[in-house]
CSV table of C-alpha atoms in Angstrom, one decimal:
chain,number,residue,atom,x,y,z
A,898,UNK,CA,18.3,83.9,-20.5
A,899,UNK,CA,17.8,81.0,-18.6
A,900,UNK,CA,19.2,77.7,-20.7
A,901,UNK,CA,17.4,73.8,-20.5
A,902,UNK,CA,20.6,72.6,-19.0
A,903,UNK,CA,21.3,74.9,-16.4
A,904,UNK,CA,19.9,72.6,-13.2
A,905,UNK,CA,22.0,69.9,-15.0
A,906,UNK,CA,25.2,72.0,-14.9
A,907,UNK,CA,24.5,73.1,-11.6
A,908,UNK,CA,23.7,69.6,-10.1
A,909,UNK,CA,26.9,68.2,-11.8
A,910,UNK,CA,29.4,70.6,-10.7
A,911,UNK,CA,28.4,70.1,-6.9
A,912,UNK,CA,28.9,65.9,-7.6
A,913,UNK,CA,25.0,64.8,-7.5
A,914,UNK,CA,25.4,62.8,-10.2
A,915,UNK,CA,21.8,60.8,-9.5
A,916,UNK,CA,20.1,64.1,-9.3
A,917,UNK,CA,21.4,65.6,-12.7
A,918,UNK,CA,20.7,62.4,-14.4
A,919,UNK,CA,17.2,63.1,-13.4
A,920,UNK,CA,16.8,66.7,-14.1
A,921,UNK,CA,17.8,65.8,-17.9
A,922,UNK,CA,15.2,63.3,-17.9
A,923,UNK,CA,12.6,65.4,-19.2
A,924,UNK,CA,14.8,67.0,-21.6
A,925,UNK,CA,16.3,63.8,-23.6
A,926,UNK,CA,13.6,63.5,-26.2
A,927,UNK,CA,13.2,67.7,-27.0
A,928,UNK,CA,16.7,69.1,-27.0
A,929,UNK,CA,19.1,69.1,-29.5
A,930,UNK,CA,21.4,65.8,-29.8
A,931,UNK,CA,24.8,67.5,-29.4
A,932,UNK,CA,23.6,69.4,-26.2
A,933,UNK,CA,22.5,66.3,-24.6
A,934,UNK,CA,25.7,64.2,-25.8
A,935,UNK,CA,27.5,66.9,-24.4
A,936,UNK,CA,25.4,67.2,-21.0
A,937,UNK,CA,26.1,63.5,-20.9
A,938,UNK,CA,29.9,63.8,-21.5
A,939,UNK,CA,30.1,66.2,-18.5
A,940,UNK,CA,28.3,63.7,-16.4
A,941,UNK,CA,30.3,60.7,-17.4
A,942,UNK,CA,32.9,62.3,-17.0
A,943,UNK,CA,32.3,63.7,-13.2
A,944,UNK,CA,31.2,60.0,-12.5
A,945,UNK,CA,34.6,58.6,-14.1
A,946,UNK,CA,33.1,56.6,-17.0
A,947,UNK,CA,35.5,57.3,-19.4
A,948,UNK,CA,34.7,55.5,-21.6
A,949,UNK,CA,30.7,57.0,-22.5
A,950,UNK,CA,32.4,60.1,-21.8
A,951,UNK,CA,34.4,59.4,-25.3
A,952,UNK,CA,31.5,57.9,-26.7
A,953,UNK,CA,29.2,61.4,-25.8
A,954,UNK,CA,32.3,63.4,-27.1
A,955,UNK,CA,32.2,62.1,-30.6
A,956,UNK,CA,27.9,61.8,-30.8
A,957,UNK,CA,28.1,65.5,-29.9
A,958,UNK,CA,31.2,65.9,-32.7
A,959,UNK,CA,29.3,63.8,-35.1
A,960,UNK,CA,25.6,64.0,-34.2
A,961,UNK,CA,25.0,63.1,-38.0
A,962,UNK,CA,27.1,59.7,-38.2
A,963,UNK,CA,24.9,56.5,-37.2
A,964,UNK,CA,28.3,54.7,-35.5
A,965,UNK,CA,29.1,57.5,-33.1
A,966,UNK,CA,25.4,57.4,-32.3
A,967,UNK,CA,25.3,53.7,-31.9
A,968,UNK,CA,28.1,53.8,-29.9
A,969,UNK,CA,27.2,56.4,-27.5
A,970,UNK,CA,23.7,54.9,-26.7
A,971,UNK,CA,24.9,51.6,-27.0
A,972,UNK,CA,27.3,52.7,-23.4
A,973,UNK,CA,24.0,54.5,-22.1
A,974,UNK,CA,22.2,51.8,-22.1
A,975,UNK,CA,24.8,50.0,-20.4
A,976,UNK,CA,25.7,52.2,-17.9
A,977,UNK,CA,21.6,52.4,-16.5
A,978,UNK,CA,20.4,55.6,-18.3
A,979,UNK,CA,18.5,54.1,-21.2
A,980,UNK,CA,16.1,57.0,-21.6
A,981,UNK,CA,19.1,58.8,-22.7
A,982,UNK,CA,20.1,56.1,-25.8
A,983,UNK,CA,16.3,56.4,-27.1
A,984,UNK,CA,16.7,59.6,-29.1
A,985,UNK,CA,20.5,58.8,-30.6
A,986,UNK,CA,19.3,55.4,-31.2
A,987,UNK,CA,16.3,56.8,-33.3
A,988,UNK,CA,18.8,59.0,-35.0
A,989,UNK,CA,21.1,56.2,-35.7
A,990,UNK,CA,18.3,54.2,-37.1
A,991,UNK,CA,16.8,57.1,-39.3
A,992,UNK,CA,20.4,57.7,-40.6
A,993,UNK,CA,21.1,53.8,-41.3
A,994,UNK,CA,17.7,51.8,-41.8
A,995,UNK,CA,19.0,48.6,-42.6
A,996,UNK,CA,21.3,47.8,-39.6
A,997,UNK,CA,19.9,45.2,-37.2
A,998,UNK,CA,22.4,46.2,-34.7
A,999,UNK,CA,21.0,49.4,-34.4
A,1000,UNK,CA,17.5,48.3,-34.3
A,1001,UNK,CA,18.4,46.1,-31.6
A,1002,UNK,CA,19.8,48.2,-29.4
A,1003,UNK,CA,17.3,50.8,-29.8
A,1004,UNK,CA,14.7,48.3,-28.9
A,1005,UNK,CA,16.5,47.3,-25.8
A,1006,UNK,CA,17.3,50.6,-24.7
A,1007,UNK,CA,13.3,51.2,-24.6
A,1008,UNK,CA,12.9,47.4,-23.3
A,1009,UNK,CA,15.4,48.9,-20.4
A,1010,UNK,CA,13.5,52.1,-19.7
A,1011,UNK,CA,10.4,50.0,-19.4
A,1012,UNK,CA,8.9,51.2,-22.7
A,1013,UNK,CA,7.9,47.5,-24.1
A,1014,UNK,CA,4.6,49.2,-26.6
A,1015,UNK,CA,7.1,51.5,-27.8
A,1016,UNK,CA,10.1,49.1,-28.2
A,1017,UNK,CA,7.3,46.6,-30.0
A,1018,UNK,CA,6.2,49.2,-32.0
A,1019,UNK,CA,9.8,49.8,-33.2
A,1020,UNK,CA,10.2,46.4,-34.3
A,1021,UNK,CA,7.2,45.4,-35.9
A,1022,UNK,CA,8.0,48.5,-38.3
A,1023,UNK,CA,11.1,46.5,-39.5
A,1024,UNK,CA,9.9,43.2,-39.5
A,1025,UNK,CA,10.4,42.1,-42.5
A,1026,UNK,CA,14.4,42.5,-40.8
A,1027,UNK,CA,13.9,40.6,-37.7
A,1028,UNK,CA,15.6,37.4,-36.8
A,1029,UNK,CA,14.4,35.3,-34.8
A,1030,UNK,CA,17.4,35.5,-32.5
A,1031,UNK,CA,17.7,38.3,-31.1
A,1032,UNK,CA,14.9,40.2,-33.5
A,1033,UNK,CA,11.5,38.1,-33.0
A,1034,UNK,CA,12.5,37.4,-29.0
A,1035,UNK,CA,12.5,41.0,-28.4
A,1036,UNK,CA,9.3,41.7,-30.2
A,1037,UNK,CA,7.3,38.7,-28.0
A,1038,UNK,CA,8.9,39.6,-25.0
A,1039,UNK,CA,8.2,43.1,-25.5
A,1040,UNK,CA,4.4,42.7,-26.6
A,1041,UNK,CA,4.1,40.4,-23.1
A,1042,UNK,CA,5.2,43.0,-20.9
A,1043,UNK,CA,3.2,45.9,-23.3
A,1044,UNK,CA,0.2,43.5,-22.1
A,1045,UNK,CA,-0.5,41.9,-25.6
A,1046,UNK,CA,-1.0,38.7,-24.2
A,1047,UNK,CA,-2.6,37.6,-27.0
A,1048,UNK,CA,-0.2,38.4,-29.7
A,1049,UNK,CA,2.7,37.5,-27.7
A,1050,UNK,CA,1.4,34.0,-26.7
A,1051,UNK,CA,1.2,33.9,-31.1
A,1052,UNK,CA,4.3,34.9,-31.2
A,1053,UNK,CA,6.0,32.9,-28.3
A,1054,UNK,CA,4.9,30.0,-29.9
A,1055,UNK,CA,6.4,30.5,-32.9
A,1056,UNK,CA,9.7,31.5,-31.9
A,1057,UNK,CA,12.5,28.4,-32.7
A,1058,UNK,CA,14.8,27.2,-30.6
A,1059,UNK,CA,17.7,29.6,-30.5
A,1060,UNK,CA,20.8,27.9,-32.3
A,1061,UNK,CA,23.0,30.1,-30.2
A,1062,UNK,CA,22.9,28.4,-26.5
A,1063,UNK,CA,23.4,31.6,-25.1
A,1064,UNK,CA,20.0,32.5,-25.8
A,1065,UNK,CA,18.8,29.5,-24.1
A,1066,UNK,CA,17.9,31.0,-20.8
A,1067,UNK,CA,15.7,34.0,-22.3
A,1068,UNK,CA,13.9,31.4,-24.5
A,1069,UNK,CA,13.3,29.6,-21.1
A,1070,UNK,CA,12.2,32.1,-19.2
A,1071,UNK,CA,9.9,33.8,-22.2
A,1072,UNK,CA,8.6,30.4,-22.1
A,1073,UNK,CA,7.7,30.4,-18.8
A,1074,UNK,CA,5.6,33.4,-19.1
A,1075,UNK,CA,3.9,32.9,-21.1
A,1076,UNK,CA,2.5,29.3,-19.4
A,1077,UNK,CA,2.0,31.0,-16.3
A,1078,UNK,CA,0.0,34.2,-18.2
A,1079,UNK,CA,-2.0,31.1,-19.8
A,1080,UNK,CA,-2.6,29.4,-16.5
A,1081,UNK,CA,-4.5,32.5,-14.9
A,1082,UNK,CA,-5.9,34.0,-18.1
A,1083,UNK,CA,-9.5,32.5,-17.1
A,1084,UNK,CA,-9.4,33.7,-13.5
A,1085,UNK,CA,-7.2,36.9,-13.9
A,1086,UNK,CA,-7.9,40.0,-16.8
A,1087,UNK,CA,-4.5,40.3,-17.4
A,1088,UNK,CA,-4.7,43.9,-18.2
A,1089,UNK,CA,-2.9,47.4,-16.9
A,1090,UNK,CA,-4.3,46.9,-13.3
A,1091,UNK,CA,-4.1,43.0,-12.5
A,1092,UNK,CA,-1.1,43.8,-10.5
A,1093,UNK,CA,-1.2,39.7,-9.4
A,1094,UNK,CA,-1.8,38.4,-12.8
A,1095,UNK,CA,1.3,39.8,-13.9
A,1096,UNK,CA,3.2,39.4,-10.6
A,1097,UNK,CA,2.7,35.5,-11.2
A,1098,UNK,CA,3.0,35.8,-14.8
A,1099,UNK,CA,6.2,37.5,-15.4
A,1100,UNK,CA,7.9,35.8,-12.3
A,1101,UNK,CA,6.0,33.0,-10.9
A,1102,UNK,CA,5.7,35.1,-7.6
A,1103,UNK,CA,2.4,34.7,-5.9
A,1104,UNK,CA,1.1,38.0,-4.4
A,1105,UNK,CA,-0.9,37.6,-1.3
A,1106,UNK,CA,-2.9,40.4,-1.2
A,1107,UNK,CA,-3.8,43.8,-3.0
A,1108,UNK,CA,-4.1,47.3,-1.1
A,1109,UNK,CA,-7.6,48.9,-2.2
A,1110,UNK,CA,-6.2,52.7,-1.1
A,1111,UNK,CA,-5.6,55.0,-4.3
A,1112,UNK,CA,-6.1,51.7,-6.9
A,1113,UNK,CA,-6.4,54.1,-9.9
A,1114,UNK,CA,-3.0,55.3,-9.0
A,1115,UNK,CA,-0.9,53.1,-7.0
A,1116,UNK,CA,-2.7,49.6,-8.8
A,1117,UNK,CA,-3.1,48.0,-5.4
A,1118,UNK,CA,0.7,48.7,-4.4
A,1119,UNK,CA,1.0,50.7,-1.2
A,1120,UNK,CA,3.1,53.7,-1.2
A,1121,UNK,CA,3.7,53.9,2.9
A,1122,UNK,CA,2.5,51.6,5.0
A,1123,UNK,CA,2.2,51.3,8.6
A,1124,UNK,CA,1.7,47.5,9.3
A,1125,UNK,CA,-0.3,45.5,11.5
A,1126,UNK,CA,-0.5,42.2,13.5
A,1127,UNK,CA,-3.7,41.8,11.5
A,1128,UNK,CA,-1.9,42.3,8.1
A,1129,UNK,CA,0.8,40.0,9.0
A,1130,UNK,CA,-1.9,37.5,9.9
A,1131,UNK,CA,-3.6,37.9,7.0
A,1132,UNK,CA,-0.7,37.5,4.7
A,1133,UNK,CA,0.2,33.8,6.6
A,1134,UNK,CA,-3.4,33.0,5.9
A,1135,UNK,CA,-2.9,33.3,2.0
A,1136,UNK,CA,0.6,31.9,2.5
A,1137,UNK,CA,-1.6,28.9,3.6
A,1138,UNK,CA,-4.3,28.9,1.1
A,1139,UNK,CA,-1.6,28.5,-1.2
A,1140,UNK,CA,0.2,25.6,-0.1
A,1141,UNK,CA,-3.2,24.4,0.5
A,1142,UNK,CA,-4.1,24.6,-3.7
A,1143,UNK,CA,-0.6,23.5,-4.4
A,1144,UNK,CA,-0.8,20.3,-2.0
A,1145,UNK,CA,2.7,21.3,-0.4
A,1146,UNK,CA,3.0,20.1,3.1
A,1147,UNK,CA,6.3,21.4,4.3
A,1148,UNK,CA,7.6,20.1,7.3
A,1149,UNK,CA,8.9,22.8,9.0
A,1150,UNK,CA,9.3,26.6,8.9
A,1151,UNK,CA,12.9,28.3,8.6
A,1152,UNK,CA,13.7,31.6,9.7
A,1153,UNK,CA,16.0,34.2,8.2
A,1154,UNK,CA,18.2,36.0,10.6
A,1155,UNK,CA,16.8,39.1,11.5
A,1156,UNK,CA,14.4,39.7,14.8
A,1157,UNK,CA,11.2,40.5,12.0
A,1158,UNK,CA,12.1,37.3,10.2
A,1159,UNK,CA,12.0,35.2,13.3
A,1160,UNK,CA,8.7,36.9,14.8
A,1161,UNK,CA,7.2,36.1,11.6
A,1162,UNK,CA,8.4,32.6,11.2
A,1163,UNK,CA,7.2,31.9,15.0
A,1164,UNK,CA,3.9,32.9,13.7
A,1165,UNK,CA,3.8,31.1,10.7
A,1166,UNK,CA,5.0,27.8,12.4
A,1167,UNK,CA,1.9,28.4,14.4
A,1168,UNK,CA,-0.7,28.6,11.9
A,1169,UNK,CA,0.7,25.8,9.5
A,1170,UNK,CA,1.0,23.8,12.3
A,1171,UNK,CA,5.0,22.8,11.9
A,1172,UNK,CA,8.3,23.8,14.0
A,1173,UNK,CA,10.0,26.5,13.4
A,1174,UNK,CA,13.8,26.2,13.0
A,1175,UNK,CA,16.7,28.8,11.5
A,1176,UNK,CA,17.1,29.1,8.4
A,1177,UNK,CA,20.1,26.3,6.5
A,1178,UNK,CA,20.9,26.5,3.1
A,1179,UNK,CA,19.8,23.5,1.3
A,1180,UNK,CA,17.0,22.6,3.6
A,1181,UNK,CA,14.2,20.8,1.8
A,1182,UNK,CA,10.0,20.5,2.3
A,1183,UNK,CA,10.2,24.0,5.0
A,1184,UNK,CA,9.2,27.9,4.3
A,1185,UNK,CA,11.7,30.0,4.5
A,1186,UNK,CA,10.8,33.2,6.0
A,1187,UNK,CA,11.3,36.6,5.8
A,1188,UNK,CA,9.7,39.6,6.9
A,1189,UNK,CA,11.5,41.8,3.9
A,1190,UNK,CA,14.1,40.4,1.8
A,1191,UNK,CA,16.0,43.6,1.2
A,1192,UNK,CA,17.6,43.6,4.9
A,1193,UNK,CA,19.4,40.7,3.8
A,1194,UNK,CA,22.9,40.4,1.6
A,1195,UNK,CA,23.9,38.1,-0.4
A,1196,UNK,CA,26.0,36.4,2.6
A,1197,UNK,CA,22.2,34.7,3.0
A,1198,UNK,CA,20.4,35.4,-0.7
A,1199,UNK,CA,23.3,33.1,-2.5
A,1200,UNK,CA,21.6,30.3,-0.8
A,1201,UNK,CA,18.2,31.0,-1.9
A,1202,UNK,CA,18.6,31.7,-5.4
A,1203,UNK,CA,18.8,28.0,-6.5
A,1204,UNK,CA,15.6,26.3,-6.1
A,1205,UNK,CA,15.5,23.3,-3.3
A,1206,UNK,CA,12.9,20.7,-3.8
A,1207,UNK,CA,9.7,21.4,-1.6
A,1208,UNK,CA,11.2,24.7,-0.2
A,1209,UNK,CA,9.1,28.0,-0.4
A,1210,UNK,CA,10.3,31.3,0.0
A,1211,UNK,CA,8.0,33.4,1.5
A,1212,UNK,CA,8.2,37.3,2.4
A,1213,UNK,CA,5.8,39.5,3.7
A,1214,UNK,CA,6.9,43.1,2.3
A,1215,UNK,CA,8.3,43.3,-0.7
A,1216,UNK,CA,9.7,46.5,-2.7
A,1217,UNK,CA,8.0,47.0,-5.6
A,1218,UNK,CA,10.5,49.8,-6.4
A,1219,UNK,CA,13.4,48.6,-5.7
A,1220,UNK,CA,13.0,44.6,-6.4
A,1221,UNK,CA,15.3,42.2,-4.8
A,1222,UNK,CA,18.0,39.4,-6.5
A,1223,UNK,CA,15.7,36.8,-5.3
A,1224,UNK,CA,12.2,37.1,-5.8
A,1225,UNK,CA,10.3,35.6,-3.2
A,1226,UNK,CA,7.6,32.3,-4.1
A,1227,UNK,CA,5.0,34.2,-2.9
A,1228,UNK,CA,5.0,37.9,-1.2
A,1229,UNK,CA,2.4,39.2,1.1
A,1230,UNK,CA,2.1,42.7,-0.1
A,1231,UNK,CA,3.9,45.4,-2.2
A,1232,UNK,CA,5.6,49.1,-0.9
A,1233,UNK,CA,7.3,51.6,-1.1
A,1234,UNK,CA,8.0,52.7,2.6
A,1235,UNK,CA,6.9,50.9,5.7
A,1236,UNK,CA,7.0,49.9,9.2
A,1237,UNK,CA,7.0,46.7,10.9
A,1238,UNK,CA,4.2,46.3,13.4
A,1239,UNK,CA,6.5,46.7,16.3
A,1240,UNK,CA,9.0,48.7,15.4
A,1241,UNK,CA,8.7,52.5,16.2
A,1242,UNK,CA,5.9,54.0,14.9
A,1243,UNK,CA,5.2,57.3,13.3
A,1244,UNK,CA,2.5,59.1,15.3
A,1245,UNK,CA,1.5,63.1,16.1
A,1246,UNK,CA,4.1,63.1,18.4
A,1247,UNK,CA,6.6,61.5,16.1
A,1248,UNK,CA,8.4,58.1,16.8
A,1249,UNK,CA,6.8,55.9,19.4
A,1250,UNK,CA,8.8,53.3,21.1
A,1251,UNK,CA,9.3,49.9,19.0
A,1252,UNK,CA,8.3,46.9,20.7
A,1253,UNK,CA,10.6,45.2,22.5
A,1254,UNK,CA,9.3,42.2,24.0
A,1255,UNK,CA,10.4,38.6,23.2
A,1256,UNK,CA,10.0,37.6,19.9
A,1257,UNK,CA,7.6,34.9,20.8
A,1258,UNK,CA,5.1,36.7,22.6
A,1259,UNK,CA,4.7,39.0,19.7
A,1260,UNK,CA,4.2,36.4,17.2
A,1261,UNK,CA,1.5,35.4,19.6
A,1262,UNK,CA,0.3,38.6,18.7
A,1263,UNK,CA,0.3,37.7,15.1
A,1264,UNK,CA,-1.8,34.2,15.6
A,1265,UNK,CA,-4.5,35.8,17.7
A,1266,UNK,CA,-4.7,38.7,15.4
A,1267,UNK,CA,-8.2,39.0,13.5
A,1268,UNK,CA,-7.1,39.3,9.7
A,1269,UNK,CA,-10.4,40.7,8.9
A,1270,UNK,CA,-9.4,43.7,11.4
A,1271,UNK,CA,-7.0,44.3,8.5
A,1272,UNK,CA,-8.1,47.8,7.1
A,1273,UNK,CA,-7.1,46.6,3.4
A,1274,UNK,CA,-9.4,43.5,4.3
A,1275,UNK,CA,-12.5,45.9,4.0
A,1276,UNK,CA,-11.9,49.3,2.9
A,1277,UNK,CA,-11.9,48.4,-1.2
A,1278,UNK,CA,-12.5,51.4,-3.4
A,1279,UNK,CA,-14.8,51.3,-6.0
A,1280,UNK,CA,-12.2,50.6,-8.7
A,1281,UNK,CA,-10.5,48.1,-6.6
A,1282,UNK,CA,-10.5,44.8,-8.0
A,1283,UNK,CA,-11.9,41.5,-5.7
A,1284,UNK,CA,-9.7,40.8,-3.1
A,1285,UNK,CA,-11.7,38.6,-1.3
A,1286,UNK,CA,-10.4,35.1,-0.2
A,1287,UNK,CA,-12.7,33.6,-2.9
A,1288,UNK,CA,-11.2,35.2,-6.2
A,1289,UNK,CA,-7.9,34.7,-4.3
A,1290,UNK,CA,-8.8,30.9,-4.1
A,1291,UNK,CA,-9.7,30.7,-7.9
A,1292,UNK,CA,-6.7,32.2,-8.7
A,1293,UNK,CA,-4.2,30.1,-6.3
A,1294,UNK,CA,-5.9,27.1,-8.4
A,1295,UNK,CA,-5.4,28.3,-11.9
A,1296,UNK,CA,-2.0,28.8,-10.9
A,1297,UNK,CA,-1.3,26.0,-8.8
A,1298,UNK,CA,0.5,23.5,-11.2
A,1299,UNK,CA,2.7,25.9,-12.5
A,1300,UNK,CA,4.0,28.0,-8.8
A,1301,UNK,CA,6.9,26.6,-7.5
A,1302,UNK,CA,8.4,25.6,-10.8
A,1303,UNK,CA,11.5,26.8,-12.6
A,1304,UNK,CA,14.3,29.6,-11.2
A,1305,UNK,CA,14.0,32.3,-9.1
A,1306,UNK,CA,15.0,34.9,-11.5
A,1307,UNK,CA,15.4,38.7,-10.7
A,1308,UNK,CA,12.3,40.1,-12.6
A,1309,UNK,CA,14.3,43.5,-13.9
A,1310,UNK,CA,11.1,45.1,-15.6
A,1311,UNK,CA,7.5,46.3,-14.1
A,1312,UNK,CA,5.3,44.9,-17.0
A,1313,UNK,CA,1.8,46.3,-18.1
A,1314,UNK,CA,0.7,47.0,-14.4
A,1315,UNK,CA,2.3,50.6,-13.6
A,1316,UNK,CA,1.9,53.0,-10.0
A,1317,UNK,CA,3.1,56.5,-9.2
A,1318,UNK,CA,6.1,56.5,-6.7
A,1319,UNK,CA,6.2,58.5,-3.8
């Protein structure tokens, strides 16, 4: 007979500790709680966190005792496996009702695995136990990024200054939100497929445009996509329309240093009609540049994570999977997988050479490219939302007096707007 935790067995003993994490992903909430503590101690163990291992030893020991329970998803949760604390968190709460810490952590373990109706849902059936530090933050935060707006904006506004100043921060950037969600809420639905409503809502990052292939499913991300002079071209243009409704004028453009980063910076410096310079910390009134933040470390990210006055941090591809420490001011477009325009493309016959000519005669390229040639500038599906240069103009506006403002924070969570993966 074959048993549920066989692929997990198998996958641990040969050391892929990733994969057997994900193969017991569909069995956290339907198998028994000692056999998936135990799975987990296995696991912990082979990855040589000792101390979960302990903590899985005694849940699986003790699977009726709320503080083994607590304990053990407590270190789940901690250790990146939320989805693993949600059903010995549920336990621990059934077993002891009353303790806040409990409800807490369950909350944030579902918060962590990007399960915000769930983790409000949770909550609101205790409130009558909540807090308002940490128990009413976690239920608006949670209903924001469920897609409540209009709950959470209740709630947000009724949420007291935290008397603990380490709290301080999350009431900021909760704050935050939920000006910049009431700042496009007339121009932008704010529902499960305004991917740019929620882009500049939860992190002040301005999306540039929306890719109309597969919107029911990828919610105008891209999975893989194989770029183009017109798509940069594009992207610069709405980079510009931006600064235009925001009344920045920078004075320069700065490139990060990477030969992508300076092709596109070369272009840019072209269309706002500024020189283009490399990229120095601290340098005020310029756009800073880059063709896809993730080639960088932090050797050049630690310099961009503080705001500088009148300094906008543009970046053409983002990774909506794997989000960067520094979110960009405004990004361009969202994927998965991509190439850059001239590096080597995929064709029938495989890779093509990339294009190695001077990085300047490329970006010319880029300027004389026609952003309308674009495929994503004309090929919307039916369910695709506008994408035109009007509604993005409207929506630039409503958002104008709030972009730019405050820190660039990692955003950590997806929100209301969810896409398959690839």
């Amino acid at each position: 007979m074959t048993n549920a935790f066989d692929d997990v067995r198998r996958l641990t003993a040969a050391g892929d500790i990733p994969a057997a994490v994900r193969a017991l992903r569909p069995l956290a909430d339907g198998e028994p709680l000692p056999a998936l503590a135990e799975q987990v101690r296995a696991l912990a163990a082979a990855a040589g966190y000792d101390d979960l291992a302990g903590a899985a030893a005694e849940a699986a020991r003790r699977p009726a005792g709320p503080r083994p329970l607590y304990d053990f998803g407590r270190l789940c949760t901690e250790r990146g496996i939320a989805f693993l604390a949600v059903p010995a968190l549920r336990e621990a709460l059934r077993l002891a009702p009353e303790a806040r810490p409990v409800l807490y952590t369950l909350a944030t373990a579902l918060e962590a695995d990007d399960r915000h109706a769930e983790a409000a849902e949770v909550l609101l059936g205790r409130e009558s136990m909540l807090e308002p530090w940490p128990g009413r933050y976690l239920l608006a935060f949670n209903t924001l990024l469920a897609g409540d707006v209009t709950a959470a904006l209740d709630r947000i506004a009724r949420l007291p200054e935290p008397s603990d100043t380490g709290w301080a921060w999350a009431h900021d950037r909760l704050r935050r939100m939920a000006g910049r969600a009431e700042a496009v809420a007339r121009v932008s639905p704010l529902d499960g497929g305004d991917l740019r409503g929620w882009q500049f809502a939860l992190t002040g990052t301005l999306l540039g445009t929306l890719s109309p292939y597969g919107f029911g499913v990828m919610a105008g991300r891209y999975g893989y996509l194989g770029d183009s002079h017109a798509g940069c071209r594009r992207g610069l243009d709405r980079l510009a329309a931006a600064l235009g409704a925001a009344g920045v004028r920078p004075t320069a453009v700065s490139a990060l240093p990477g030969r992508s980063d300076r092709i596109l910076a070369l272009a840019a410096a072209d269309i706002l009609g500024v020189p283009p310079e490399p990229y120095a910390p601290g340098r005020t009134d310029t756009v800073v540049v880059a063709y896809d933040l993730a080639a960088h470390g932090e050797e050049v990210l630690g310099g961009l994570r503080e705001r500088v006055p009148g300094q906008v941090l543009y970046e053409h591809a983002g990774s909506w999977t794997q989000p960067g420490a520094v979110p960009a001011d405004f990004t361009a477009l969202q994927r998965q997988f991509g190439t850059e325009p001239w590096g080597a493309q995929l064709g029938p016959d495989g890779r093509g050479p990339a294009d190695d000519r001077p990085e300047e005669d490329i970006a010319r390229d880029v300027v004389a490219a026609d952003p309308s040639d674009d495929p994503s500038a004309s090929a919307a599906e039916a369910d695709s939302p506008d994408d035109g240069d009007p509604a993005f103009a409207r929506f630039t506006k409503a958002a104008a007096s709030l972009w730019l403002t405050g820190p660039r924070l990692p955003a950590g969570f997806t929100g209301p707007v969810r896409s398959a993966r690839f």
